[in-house]
Each structure stands twice: as C-alpha cells, then as structure tokens.
Amino acid sequence: MEISEKVAYLKGLAEGMGMDDSTNEGKLFRVIVDVLEDIALDLQDLNDNALDLAEEIDELSDDLAVLEEEIYECDDDCCCCEEEDDDEEDPVFYAVTCEACGNEITVDEDVLDLGSIECPHCGELIILTADNVEELVEEDED
C-alpha cells in the first residue's frame, strides 16, 4: 500500500468516525490529515521525477558509451594510433667485467660511450674496451 493510499484510508476513517470539525480535536485531526495528504502528493511527484531522471541518465550513459567507443577505439586506417616508436629499436645492454674484483656490471650504450666507469663494487676505474665488454643478447620468450 502506497503512502497516498494510507492517507486516503485515514481520511476515510476520520469521516467514518464522525469527527466533528467544530471541536478542537476534530479541527486538529482534519488539519493533520490534510497535511499528510499534501505530503503524500509531494512524495509521489518526487518519486515520478526521480524515475524520469533515472531514465534520462540511462540514455545519456548509453550515448556517452557510444561516443567513447567512437573516440577511443582506433580504426586501422586512422593515423592517430600509429606507433610513434616504430623507428626506435630496443636498447642494447652490455656486460662489463671489473678486472680488479671480477664484478659484472650491466650498462647501456650511453654509458659505453663514456669510455670508462667506476666499479660500484670496489670503486676501481674500468676502462671500457672490447676486451672487457660483451653484448648481452635477450632470449626470446615463447
């Protein structure tokens, strides 16, 4: 039973009991029932508006999903999704062995271009030559 139906039931009870509007209690009860009736009507309007808004939000959400799909999903023909890094190769790493302590250090090409580095293990200066530098080859994972 909805609130408006309950208020109508109370109103019918009050009329059926023969409440006299000339008494203070009768006037009070009549005003209370009228206020309850107004509140029930306002609640029904709010509920109807909430349902309408929920439907509109669902429609907007669906429209937004379609737009997001069109904007963020790239076609193979468009130029916006092409890989910018296609020309760049993966970095190459080298293993350098310190002659003083035997520690193996991994460096990249930029460090190799410096010509020498300090061993992080013993602090000895390592001159980077073909004798102590070996290219590390990545194994392909299948």
mmCIF file of C-alpha atoms in Angstrom:
data_model
loop_
_atom_site.group_PDB
_atom_site.id
_atom_site.type_symbol
_atom_site.label_atom_id
_atom_site.label_comp_id
_atom_site.label_asym_id
_atom_site.label_seq_id
_atom_site.Cartn_x
_atom_site.Cartn_y
_atom_site.Cartn_z
ATOM 1 C CA MET A 1 0.000 0.000 0.000
ATOM 2 C CA GLU A 2 1.402 3.386 -1.008
ATOM 3 C CA ILE A 3 1.501 6.430 1.249
ATOM 4 C CA SER A 4 -1.267 8.200 -0.676
ATOM 5 C CA GLU A 5 -3.499 5.162 -0.199
ATOM 6 C CA LYS A 6 -2.750 5.095 3.531
ATOM 7 C CA VAL A 7 -3.598 8.791 3.863
ATOM 8 C CA ALA A 8 -6.852 8.241 1.972
ATOM 9 C CA TYR A 9 -7.645 5.401 4.377
ATOM 10 C CA LEU A 10 -7.002 7.721 7.372
ATOM 11 C CA LYS A 11 -9.205 10.381 5.810
ATOM 12 C CA GLY A 12 -11.991 7.833 5.326
ATOM 13 C CA LEU A 13 -11.589 6.633 8.914
ATOM 14 C CA ALA A 14 -11.878 10.193 10.196
ATOM 15 C CA GLU A 15 -15.029 10.789 8.171
ATOM 16 C CA GLY A 16 -16.457 7.404 9.155
ATOM 17 C CA MET A 17 -15.875 8.117 12.851
ATOM 18 C CA GLY A 18 -17.968 11.227 12.516
ATOM 19 C CA MET A 19 -15.275 13.589 13.768
ATOM 20 C CA ASP A 20 -16.827 16.938 14.395
ATOM 21 C CA ASP A 21 -14.916 19.831 12.799
ATOM 22 C CA SER A 22 -16.382 22.200 15.378
ATOM 23 C CA THR A 23 -14.354 20.657 18.236
ATOM 24 C CA ASN A 24 -10.686 21.427 18.765
ATOM 25 C CA GLU A 25 -9.718 17.770 18.397
ATOM 26 C CA GLY A 26 -11.729 17.434 15.185
ATOM 27 C CA LYS A 27 -10.125 20.550 13.685
ATOM 28 C CA LEU A 28 -6.661 19.294 14.639
ATOM 29 C CA PHE A 29 -7.273 15.844 13.180
ATOM 30 C CA ARG A 30 -8.674 17.334 9.929
ATOM 31 C CA VAL A 31 -5.576 19.572 9.517
ATOM 32 C CA ILE A 32 -3.223 16.648 10.225
ATOM 33 C CA VAL A 33 -4.943 14.512 7.577
ATOM 34 C CA ASP A 34 -4.806 17.412 5.066
ATOM 35 C CA VAL A 35 -1.077 17.924 5.712
ATOM 36 C CA LEU A 36 -0.459 14.185 5.333
ATOM 37 C CA GLU A 37 -2.353 14.266 2.039
ATOM 38 C CA ASP A 38 -0.175 17.149 0.769
ATOM 39 C CA ILE A 39 2.994 15.327 1.840
ATOM 40 C CA ALA A 40 1.852 12.144 0.078
ATOM 41 C CA LEU A 41 1.203 14.075 -3.149
ATOM 42 C CA ASP A 42 4.630 15.777 -2.938
ATOM 43 C CA LEU A 43 6.328 12.420 -2.354
ATOM 44 C CA GLN A 44 4.557 10.938 -5.360
ATOM 45 C CA ASP A 45 5.739 13.875 -7.517
ATOM 46 C CA LEU A 46 9.306 13.449 -6.259
ATOM 47 C CA ASN A 47 9.194 9.735 -6.990
ATOM 48 C CA ASP A 48 7.901 10.343 -10.526
ATOM 49 C CA ASN A 49 10.637 12.941 -11.137
ATOM 50 C CA ALA A 50 13.317 10.568 -9.822
ATOM 51 C CA LEU A 51 12.158 7.836 -12.209
ATOM 52 C CA ASP A 52 12.192 10.267 -15.137
ATOM 53 C CA LEU A 53 15.695 11.435 -14.227
ATOM 54 C CA ALA A 54 16.915 7.852 -13.919
ATOM 55 C CA GLU A 55 15.661 7.108 -17.437
ATOM 56 C CA GLU A 56 17.369 10.214 -18.807
ATOM 57 C CA ILE A 57 20.629 9.327 -17.045
ATOM 58 C CA ASP A 58 20.499 5.832 -18.549
ATOM 59 C CA GLU A 59 20.015 7.315 -22.026
ATOM 60 C CA LEU A 60 22.905 9.761 -21.505
ATOM 61 C CA SER A 61 25.110 6.944 -20.251
ATOM 62 C CA ASP A 62 24.342 4.888 -23.341
ATOM 63 C CA ASP A 63 25.057 7.866 -25.617
ATOM 64 C CA LEU A 64 28.315 8.537 -23.797
ATOM 65 C CA ALA A 65 29.364 4.904 -24.175
ATOM 66 C CA VAL A 66 28.804 5.134 -27.930
ATOM 67 C CA LEU A 67 30.835 8.355 -28.125
ATOM 68 C CA GLU A 68 33.664 6.897 -26.053
ATOM 69 C CA GLU A 69 33.771 3.870 -28.315
ATOM 70 C CA GLU A 70 33.960 6.064 -31.410
ATOM 71 C CA ILE A 71 36.583 8.393 -29.964
ATOM 72 C CA TYR A 72 38.870 5.997 -28.125
ATOM 73 C CA GLU A 73 38.668 2.980 -30.419
ATOM 74 C CA CYS A 74 41.053 3.460 -33.304
ATOM 75 C CA ASP A 75 40.483 2.197 -36.784
ATOM 76 C CA ASP A 76 43.392 0.657 -38.628
ATOM 77 C CA ASP A 77 43.042 3.353 -41.304
ATOM 78 C CA CYS A 78 43.499 6.339 -38.996
ATOM 79 C CA CYS A 79 46.879 7.910 -38.392
ATOM 80 C CA CYS A 80 46.267 8.765 -34.723
ATOM 81 C CA CYS A 81 47.002 5.262 -33.463
ATOM 82 C CA GLU A 82 50.134 4.507 -35.400
ATOM 83 C CA GLU A 83 53.072 3.612 -33.263
ATOM 84 C CA GLU A 84 55.405 6.575 -32.963
ATOM 85 C CA ASP A 85 58.269 4.423 -31.761
ATOM 86 C CA ASP A 86 58.380 2.099 -34.776
ATOM 87 C CA ASP A 87 61.742 3.514 -35.878
ATOM 88 C CA GLU A 88 63.311 3.143 -32.430
ATOM 89 C CA GLU A 89 64.996 -0.105 -31.597
ATOM 90 C CA ASP A 90 65.086 -1.777 -28.227
ATOM 91 C CA PRO A 91 68.013 -0.633 -26.110
ATOM 92 C CA VAL A 92 71.135 -2.766 -26.200
ATOM 93 C CA PHE A 93 72.818 -3.714 -22.938
ATOM 94 C CA TYR A 94 76.393 -4.784 -22.356
ATOM 95 C CA ALA A 95 78.080 -6.764 -19.602
ATOM 96 C CA VAL A 96 81.300 -5.211 -18.288
ATOM 97 C CA THR A 97 83.610 -7.193 -16.011
ATOM 98 C CA CYS A 98 85.758 -5.357 -13.482
ATOM 99 C CA GLU A 99 89.309 -6.695 -13.686
ATOM 100 C CA ALA A 100 90.025 -5.784 -10.060
ATOM 101 C CA CYS A 101 87.129 -7.563 -8.293
ATOM 102 C CA GLY A 102 85.519 -9.657 -11.044
ATOM 103 C CA ASN A 103 82.127 -7.987 -10.530
ATOM 104 C CA GLU A 104 79.925 -7.968 -13.643
ATOM 105 C CA ILE A 105 78.087 -4.702 -14.374
ATOM 106 C CA THR A 106 75.311 -4.185 -16.921
ATOM 107 C CA VAL A 107 75.461 -0.916 -18.885
ATOM 108 C CA ASP A 108 73.689 0.568 -21.900
ATOM 109 C CA GLU A 109 75.127 2.254 -24.996
ATOM 110 C CA ASP A 110 75.116 5.705 -23.392
ATOM 111 C CA VAL A 111 77.366 4.530 -20.556
ATOM 112 C CA LEU A 112 79.541 2.631 -23.020
ATOM 113 C CA ASP A 113 80.087 5.869 -24.959
ATOM 114 C CA LEU A 114 81.594 7.468 -21.837
ATOM 115 C CA GLY A 115 84.680 5.284 -22.249
ATOM 116 C CA SER A 116 85.109 4.486 -18.564
ATOM 117 C CA ILE A 117 83.091 3.952 -15.395
ATOM 118 C CA GLU A 118 83.759 3.409 -11.734
ATOM 119 C CA CYS A 119 83.041 -0.066 -10.411
ATOM 120 C CA PRO A 120 80.162 0.214 -7.945
ATOM 121 C CA HIS A 121 81.520 -2.772 -6.012
ATOM 122 C CA CYS A 122 85.184 -1.868 -5.443
ATOM 123 C CA GLY A 123 85.431 1.719 -6.746
ATOM 124 C CA GLU A 124 88.159 0.877 -9.314
ATOM 125 C CA LEU A 125 88.105 2.783 -12.622
ATOM 126 C CA ILE A 126 87.140 0.484 -15.506
ATOM 127 C CA ILE A 127 88.276 1.474 -18.990
ATOM 128 C CA LEU A 128 85.660 0.182 -21.407
ATOM 129 C CA THR A 129 87.383 -1.776 -24.146
ATOM 130 C CA ALA A 130 86.435 -4.631 -26.438
ATOM 131 C CA ASP A 131 88.274 -6.985 -24.062
ATOM 132 C CA ASN A 132 86.023 -6.380 -21.055
ATOM 133 C CA VAL A 133 82.710 -5.505 -22.776
ATOM 134 C CA GLU A 134 80.326 -8.174 -24.022
ATOM 135 C CA GLU A 135 76.925 -7.531 -25.638
ATOM 136 C CA LEU A 136 74.033 -9.127 -23.795
ATOM 137 C CA VAL A 137 71.610 -10.925 -26.088
ATOM 138 C CA GLU A 138 67.989 -11.181 -24.939
ATOM 139 C CA GLU A 139 66.461 -14.588 -25.286
ATOM 140 C CA ASP A 140 63.047 -14.587 -26.966
ATOM 141 C CA GLU A 141 60.348 -15.908 -24.666
ATOM 142 C CA ASP A 142 57.874 -18.178 -26.425
#
